[in-house]
PDB file of C-alpha atoms in Angstrom:
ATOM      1  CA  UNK U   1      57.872 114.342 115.811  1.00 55.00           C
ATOM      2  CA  UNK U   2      56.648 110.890 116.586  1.00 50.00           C
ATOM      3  CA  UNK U   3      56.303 109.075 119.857  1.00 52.00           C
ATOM      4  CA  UNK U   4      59.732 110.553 120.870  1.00 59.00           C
ATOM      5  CA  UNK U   5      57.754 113.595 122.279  1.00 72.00           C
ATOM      6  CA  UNK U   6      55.499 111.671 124.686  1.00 71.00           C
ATOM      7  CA  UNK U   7      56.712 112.413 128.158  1.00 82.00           C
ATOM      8  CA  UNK U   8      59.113 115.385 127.235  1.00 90.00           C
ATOM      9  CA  UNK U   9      59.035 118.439 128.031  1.00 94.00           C
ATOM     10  CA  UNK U  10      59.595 121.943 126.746  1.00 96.00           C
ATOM     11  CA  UNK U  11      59.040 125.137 128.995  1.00 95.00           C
ATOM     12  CA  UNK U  12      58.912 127.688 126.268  1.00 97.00           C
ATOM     13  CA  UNK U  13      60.413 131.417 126.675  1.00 96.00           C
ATOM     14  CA  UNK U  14      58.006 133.901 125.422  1.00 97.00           C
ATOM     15  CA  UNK U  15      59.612 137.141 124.181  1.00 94.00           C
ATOM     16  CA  UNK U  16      61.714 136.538 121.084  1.00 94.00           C
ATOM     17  CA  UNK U  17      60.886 133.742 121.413  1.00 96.00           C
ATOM     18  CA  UNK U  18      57.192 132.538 120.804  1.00 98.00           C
ATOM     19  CA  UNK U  19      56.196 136.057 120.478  1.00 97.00           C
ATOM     20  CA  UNK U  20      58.264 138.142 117.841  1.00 96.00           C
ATOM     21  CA  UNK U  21      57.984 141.496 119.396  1.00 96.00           C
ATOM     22  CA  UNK U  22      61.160 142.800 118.157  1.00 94.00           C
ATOM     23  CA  UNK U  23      60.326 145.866 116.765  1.00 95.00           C
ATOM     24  CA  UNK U  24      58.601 146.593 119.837  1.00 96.00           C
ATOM     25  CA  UNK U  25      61.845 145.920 122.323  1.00 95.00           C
ATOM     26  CA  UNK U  26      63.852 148.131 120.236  1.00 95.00           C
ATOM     27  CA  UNK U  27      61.475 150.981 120.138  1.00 96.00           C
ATOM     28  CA  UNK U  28      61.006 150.807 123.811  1.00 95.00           C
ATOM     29  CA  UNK U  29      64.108 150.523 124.365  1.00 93.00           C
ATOM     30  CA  UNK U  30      65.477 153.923 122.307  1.00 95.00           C
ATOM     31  CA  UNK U  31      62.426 155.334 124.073  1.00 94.00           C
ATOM     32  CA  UNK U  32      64.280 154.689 127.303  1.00 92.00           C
ATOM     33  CA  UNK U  33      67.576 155.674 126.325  1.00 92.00           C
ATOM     34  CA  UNK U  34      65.602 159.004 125.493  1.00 92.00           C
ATOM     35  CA  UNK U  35      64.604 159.457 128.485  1.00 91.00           C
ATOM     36  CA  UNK U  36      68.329 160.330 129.955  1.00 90.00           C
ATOM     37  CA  UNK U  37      69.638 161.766 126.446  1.00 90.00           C
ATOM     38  CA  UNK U  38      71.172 158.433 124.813  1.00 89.00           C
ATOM     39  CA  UNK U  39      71.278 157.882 121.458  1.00 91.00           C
ATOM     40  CA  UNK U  40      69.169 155.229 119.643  1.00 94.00           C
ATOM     41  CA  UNK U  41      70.438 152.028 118.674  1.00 92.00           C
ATOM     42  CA  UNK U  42      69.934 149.591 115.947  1.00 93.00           C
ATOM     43  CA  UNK U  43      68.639 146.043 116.483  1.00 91.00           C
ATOM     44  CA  UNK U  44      71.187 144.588 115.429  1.00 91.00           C
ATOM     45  CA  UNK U  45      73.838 146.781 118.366  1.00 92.00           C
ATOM     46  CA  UNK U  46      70.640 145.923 120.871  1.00 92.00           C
ATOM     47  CA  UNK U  47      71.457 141.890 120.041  1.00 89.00           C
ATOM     48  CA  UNK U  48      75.252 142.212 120.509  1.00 89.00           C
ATOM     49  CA  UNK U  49      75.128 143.590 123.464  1.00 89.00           C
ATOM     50  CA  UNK U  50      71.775 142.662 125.231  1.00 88.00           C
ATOM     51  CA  UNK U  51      72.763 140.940 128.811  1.00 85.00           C
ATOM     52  CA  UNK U  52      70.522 140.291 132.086  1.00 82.00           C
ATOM     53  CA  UNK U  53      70.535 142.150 134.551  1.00 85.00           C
ATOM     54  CA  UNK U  54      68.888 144.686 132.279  1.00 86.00           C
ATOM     55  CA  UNK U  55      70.908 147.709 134.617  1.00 87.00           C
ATOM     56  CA  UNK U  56      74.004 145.728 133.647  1.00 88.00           C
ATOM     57  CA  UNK U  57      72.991 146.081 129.735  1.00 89.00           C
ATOM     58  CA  UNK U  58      72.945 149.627 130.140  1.00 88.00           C
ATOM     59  CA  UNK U  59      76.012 150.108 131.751  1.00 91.00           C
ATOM     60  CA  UNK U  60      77.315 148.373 128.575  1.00 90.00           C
ATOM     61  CA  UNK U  61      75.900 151.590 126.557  1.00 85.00           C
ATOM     62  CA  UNK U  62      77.208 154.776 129.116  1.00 87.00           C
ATOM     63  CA  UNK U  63      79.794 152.964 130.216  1.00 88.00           C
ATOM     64  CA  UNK U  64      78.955 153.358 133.440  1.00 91.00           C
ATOM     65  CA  UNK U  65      76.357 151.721 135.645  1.00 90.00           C
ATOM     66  CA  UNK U  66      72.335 153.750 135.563  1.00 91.00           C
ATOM     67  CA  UNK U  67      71.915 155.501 138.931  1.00 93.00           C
ATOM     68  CA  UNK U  68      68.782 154.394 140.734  1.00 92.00           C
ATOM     69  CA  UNK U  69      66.955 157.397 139.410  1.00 94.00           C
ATOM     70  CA  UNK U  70      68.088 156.583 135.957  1.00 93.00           C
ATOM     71  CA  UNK U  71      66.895 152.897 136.038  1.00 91.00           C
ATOM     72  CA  UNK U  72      63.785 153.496 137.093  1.00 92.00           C
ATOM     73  CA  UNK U  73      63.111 156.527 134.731  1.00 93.00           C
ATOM     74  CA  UNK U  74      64.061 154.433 131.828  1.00 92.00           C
ATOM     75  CA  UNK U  75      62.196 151.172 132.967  1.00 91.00           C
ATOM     76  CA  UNK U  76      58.957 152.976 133.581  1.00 93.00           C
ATOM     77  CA  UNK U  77      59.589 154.207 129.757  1.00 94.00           C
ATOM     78  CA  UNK U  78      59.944 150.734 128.332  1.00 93.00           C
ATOM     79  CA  UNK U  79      57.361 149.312 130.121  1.00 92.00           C
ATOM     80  CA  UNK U  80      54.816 152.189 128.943  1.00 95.00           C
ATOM     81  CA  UNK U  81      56.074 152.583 125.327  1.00 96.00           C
ATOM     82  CA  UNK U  82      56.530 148.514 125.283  1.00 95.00           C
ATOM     83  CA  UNK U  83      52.616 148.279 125.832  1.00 94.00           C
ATOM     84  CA  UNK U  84      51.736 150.589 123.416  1.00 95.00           C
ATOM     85  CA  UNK U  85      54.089 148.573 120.146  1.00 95.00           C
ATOM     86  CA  UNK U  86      53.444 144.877 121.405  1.00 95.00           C
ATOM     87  CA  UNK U  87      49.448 145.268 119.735  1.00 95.00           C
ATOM     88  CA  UNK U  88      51.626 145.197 116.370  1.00 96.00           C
ATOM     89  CA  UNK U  89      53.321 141.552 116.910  1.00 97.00           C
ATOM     90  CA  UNK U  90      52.165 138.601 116.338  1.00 97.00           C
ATOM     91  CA  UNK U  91      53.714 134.919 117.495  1.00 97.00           C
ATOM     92  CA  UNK U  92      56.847 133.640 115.581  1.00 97.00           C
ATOM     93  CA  UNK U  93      56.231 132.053 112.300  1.00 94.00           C
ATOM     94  CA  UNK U  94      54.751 128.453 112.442  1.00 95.00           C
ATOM     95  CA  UNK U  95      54.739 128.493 116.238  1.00 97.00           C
ATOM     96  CA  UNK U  96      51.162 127.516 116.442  1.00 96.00           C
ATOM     97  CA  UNK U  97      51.590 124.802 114.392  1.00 97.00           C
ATOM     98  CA  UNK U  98      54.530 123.148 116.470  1.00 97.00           C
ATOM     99  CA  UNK U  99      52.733 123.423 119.704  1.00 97.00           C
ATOM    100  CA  UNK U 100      50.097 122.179 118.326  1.00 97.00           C
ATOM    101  CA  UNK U 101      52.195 119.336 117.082  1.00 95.00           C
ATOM    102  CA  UNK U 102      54.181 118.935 120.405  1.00 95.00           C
ATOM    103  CA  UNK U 103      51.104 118.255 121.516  1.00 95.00           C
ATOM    104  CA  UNK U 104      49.451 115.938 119.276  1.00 94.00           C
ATOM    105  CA  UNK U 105      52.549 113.801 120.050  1.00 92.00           C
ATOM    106  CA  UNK U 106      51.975 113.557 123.261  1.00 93.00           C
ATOM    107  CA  UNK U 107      54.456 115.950 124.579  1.00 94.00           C
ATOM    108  CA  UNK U 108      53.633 118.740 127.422  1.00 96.00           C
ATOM    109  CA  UNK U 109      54.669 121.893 127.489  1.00 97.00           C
ATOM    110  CA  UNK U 110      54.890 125.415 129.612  1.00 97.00           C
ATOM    111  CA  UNK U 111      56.056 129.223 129.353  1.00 98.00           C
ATOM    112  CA  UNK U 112      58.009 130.483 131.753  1.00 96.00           C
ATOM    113  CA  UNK U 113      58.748 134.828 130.833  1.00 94.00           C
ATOM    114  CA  UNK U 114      60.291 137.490 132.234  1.00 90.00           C
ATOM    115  CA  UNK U 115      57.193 139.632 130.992  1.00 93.00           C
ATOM    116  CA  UNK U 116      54.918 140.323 133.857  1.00 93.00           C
ATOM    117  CA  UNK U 117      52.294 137.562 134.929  1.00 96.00           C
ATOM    118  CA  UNK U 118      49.074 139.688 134.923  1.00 95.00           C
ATOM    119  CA  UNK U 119      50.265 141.104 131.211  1.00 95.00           C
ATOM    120  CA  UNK U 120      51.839 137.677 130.307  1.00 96.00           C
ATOM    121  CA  UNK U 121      48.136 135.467 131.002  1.00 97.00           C
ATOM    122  CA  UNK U 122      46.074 137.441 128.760  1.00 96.00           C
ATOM    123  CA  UNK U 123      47.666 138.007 126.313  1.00 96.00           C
ATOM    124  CA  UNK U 124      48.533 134.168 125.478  1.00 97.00           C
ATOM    125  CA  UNK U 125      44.590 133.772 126.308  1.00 97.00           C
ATOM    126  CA  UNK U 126      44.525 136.468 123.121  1.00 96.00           C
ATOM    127  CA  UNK U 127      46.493 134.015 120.803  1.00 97.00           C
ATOM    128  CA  UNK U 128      44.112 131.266 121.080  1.00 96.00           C
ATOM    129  CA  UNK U 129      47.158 129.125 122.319  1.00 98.00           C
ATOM    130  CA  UNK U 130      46.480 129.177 126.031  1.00 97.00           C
ATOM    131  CA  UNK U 131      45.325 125.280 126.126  1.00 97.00           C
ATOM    132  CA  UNK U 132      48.721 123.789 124.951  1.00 97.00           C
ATOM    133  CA  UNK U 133      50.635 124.632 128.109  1.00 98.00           C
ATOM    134  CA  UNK U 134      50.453 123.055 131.277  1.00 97.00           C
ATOM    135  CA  UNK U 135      51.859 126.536 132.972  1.00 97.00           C
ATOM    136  CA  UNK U 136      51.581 129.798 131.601  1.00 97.00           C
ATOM    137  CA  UNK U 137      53.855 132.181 134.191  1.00 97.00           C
ATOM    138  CA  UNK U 138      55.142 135.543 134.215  1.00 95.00           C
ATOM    139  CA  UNK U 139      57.368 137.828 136.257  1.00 91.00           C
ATOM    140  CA  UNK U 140      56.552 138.949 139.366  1.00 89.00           C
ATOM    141  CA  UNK U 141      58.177 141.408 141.136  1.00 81.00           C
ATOM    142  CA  UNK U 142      60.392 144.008 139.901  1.00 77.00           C
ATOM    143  CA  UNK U 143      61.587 143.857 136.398  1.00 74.00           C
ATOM    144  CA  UNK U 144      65.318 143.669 135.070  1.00 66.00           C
ATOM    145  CA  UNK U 145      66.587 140.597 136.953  1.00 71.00           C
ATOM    146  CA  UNK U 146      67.770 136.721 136.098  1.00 77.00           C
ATOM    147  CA  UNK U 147      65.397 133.959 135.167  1.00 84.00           C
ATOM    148  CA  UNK U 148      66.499 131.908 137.441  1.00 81.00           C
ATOM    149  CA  UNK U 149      64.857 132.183 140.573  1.00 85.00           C
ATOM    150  CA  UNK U 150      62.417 131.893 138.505  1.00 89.00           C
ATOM    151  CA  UNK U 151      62.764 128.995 136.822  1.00 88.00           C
ATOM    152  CA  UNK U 152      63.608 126.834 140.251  1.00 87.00           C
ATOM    153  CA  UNK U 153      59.473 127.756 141.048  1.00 90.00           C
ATOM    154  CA  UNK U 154      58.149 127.161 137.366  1.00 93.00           C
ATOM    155  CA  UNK U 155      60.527 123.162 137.596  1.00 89.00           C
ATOM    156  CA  UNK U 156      59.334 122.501 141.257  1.00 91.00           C
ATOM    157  CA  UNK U 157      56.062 123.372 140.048  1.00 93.00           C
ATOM    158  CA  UNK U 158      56.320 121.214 137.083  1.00 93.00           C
ATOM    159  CA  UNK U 159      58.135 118.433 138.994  1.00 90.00           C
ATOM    160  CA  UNK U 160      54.928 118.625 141.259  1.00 90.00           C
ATOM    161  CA  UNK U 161      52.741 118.060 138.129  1.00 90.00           C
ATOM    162  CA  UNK U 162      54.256 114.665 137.112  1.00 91.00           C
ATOM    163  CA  UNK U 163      57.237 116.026 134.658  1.00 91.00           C
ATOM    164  CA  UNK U 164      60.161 114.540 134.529  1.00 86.00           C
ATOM    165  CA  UNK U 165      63.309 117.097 135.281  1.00 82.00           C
ATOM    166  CA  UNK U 166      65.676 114.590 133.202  1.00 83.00           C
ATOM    167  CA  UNK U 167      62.891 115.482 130.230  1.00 89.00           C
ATOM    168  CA  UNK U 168      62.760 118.851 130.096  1.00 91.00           C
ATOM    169  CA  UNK U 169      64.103 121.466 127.858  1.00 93.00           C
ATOM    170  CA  UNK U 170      64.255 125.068 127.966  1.00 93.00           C
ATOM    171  CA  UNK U 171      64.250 126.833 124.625  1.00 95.00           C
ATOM    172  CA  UNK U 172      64.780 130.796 124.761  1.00 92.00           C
ATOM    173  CA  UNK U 173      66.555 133.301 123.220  1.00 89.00           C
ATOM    174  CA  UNK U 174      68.629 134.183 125.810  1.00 81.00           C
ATOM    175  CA  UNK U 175      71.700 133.350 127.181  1.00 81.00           C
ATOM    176  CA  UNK U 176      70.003 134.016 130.186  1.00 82.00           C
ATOM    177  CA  UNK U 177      67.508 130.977 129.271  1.00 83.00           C
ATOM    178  CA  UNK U 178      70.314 128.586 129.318  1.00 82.00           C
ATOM    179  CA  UNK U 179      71.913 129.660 132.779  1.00 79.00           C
ATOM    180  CA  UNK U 180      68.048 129.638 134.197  1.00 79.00           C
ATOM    181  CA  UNK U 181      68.113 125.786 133.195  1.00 79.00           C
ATOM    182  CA  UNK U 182      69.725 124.269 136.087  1.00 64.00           C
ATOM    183  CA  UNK U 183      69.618 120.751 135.301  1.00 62.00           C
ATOM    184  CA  UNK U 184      67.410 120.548 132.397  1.00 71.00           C
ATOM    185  CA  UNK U 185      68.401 120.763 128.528  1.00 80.00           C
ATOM    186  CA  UNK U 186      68.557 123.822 126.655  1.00 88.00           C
ATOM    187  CA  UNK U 187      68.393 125.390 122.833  1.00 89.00           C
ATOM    188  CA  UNK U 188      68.678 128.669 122.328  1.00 91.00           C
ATOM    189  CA  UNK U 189      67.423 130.499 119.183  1.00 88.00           C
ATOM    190  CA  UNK U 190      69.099 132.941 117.441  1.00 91.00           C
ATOM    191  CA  UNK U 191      65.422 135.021 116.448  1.00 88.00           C
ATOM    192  CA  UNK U 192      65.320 137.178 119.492  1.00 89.00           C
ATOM    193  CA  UNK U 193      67.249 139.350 121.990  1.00 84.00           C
ATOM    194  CA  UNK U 194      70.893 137.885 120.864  1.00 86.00           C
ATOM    195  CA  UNK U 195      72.903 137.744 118.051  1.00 85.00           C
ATOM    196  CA  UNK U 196      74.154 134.017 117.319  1.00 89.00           C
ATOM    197  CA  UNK U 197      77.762 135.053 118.331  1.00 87.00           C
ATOM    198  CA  UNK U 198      76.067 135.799 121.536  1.00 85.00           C
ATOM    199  CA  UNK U 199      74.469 133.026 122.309  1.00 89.00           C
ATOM    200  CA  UNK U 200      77.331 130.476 120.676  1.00 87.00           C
ATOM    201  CA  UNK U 201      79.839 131.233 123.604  1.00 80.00           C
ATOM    202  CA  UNK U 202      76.637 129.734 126.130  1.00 80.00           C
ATOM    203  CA  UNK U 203      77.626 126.019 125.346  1.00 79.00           C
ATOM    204  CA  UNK U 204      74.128 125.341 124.556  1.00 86.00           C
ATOM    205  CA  UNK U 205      72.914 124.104 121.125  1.00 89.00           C
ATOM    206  CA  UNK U 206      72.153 127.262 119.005  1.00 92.00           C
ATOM    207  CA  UNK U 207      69.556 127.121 116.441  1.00 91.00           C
ATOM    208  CA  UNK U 208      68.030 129.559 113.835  1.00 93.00           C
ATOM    209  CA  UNK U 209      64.635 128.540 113.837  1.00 94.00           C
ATOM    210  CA  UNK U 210      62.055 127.283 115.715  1.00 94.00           C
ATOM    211  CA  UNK U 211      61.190 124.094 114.218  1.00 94.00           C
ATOM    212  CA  UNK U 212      65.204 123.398 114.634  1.00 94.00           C
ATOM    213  CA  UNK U 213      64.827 123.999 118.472  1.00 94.00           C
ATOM    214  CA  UNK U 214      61.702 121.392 118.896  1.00 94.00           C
ATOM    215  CA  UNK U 215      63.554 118.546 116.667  1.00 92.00           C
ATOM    216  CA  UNK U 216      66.929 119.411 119.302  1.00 92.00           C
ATOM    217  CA  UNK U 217      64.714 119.678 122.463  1.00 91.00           C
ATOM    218  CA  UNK U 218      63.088 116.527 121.389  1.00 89.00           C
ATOM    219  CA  UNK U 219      66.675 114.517 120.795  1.00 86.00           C
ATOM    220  CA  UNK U 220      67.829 116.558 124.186  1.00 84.00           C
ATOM    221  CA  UNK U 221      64.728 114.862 125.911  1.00 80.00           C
ATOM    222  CA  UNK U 222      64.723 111.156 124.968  1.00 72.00           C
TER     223      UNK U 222
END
């Protein structure tokens, strides 16, 4: 990683991203679609179709957009049956290592989710990881929506901080990640929410693992 790091930096995504709670999103997820008499899907259907606005995901599925009712039935079931499968994932493999690295380098570095703040905090405290990241935030307000009114708060805050906008890059697993961006880079990674067909149409570099997406964010930033 070298000196190249020092002064970039990367806001991390959490879900499928950092965290690999896969299994969990899909069992939440057919939970949901339980809840108004939808059939379950595979992982593999959830990451071919997956889009934000999550409303706008299921409409992909019936074929017709959730009534109010509907959505918030079948949010209220992910977020409950979400909470209860999340206790059996663990971060991505070798993700503590490269923050740790990023670090050592001399690199900063923040999470910016779509998970809710007061869930998102403590469980990052949980990992031991917590002290790498200049920023840890979450969601707040209602679920289901864009990252990127969100992301305009986490750069300003950033910005305010000392880091540079021209050295910053966003790596997600989203395609939702790369609009958020704005103005800084972006690498999305093909271990989460989208397949790489997905993702490839974005225009943003799209890599396979996470050690890929720190070498690209760190080429992105210098």
């Amino acid at each position: 990683m070298g000196k190249h790091a020092a002064g970039a930096h990367i806001v991390w995504d959490w879900n499928g991203t950092l965290f690999h709670d896969n299994d969990a999103v899909i069992s939440a997820t057919n939970a949901a679609f339980g809840e108004i008499g939808l059939e379950p899907i595979t992982l593999e259907r959830y990451r071919e179709l997956y889009c934000v606005p999550i409303p706008r995901f299921y409409q992909r599925l019936m074929g017709r957009p959730p009534t109010e009712a509907e959505w918030e039935r079948m949010d209220t079931a992910f977020q409950r049956h979400y909470t209860l499968h999340r206790t059996a994932c663990g971060l991505a493999d070798g993700a503590e290592l490269l923050l740790a690295d990023w670090r050592s380098a001399g690199g900063s570095q923040s999470i910016l989710s779509m998970y809710g703040h007061d869930e998102l905090v403590p469980l990052v405290r949980e990992f031991g990881i917590e002290s790498h990241f200049l920023r840890v935030d979450g969601r707040t307000g209602p679920s289901g929506g864009s990252k990127a009114e969100h992301m305009v708060r986490h750069l300003g805050a950033l910005a305010i901080s000392g880091v540079a906008p021209g050295r910053t890059v966003v790596i997600g697993d989203a395609a939702d990640d790369a609009v958020a961006a704005l103005h800084a880079g972006a690498v999305l990674y093909t271990g989460g929410s989208h397949s790489r067909a997905s993702l490839e149409g974005v225009g943003a570099p799209v890599v396979d693992t996470l050690a890929e997406a720190v070498g690209v964010a760190q080429r992105l930033a210098e």
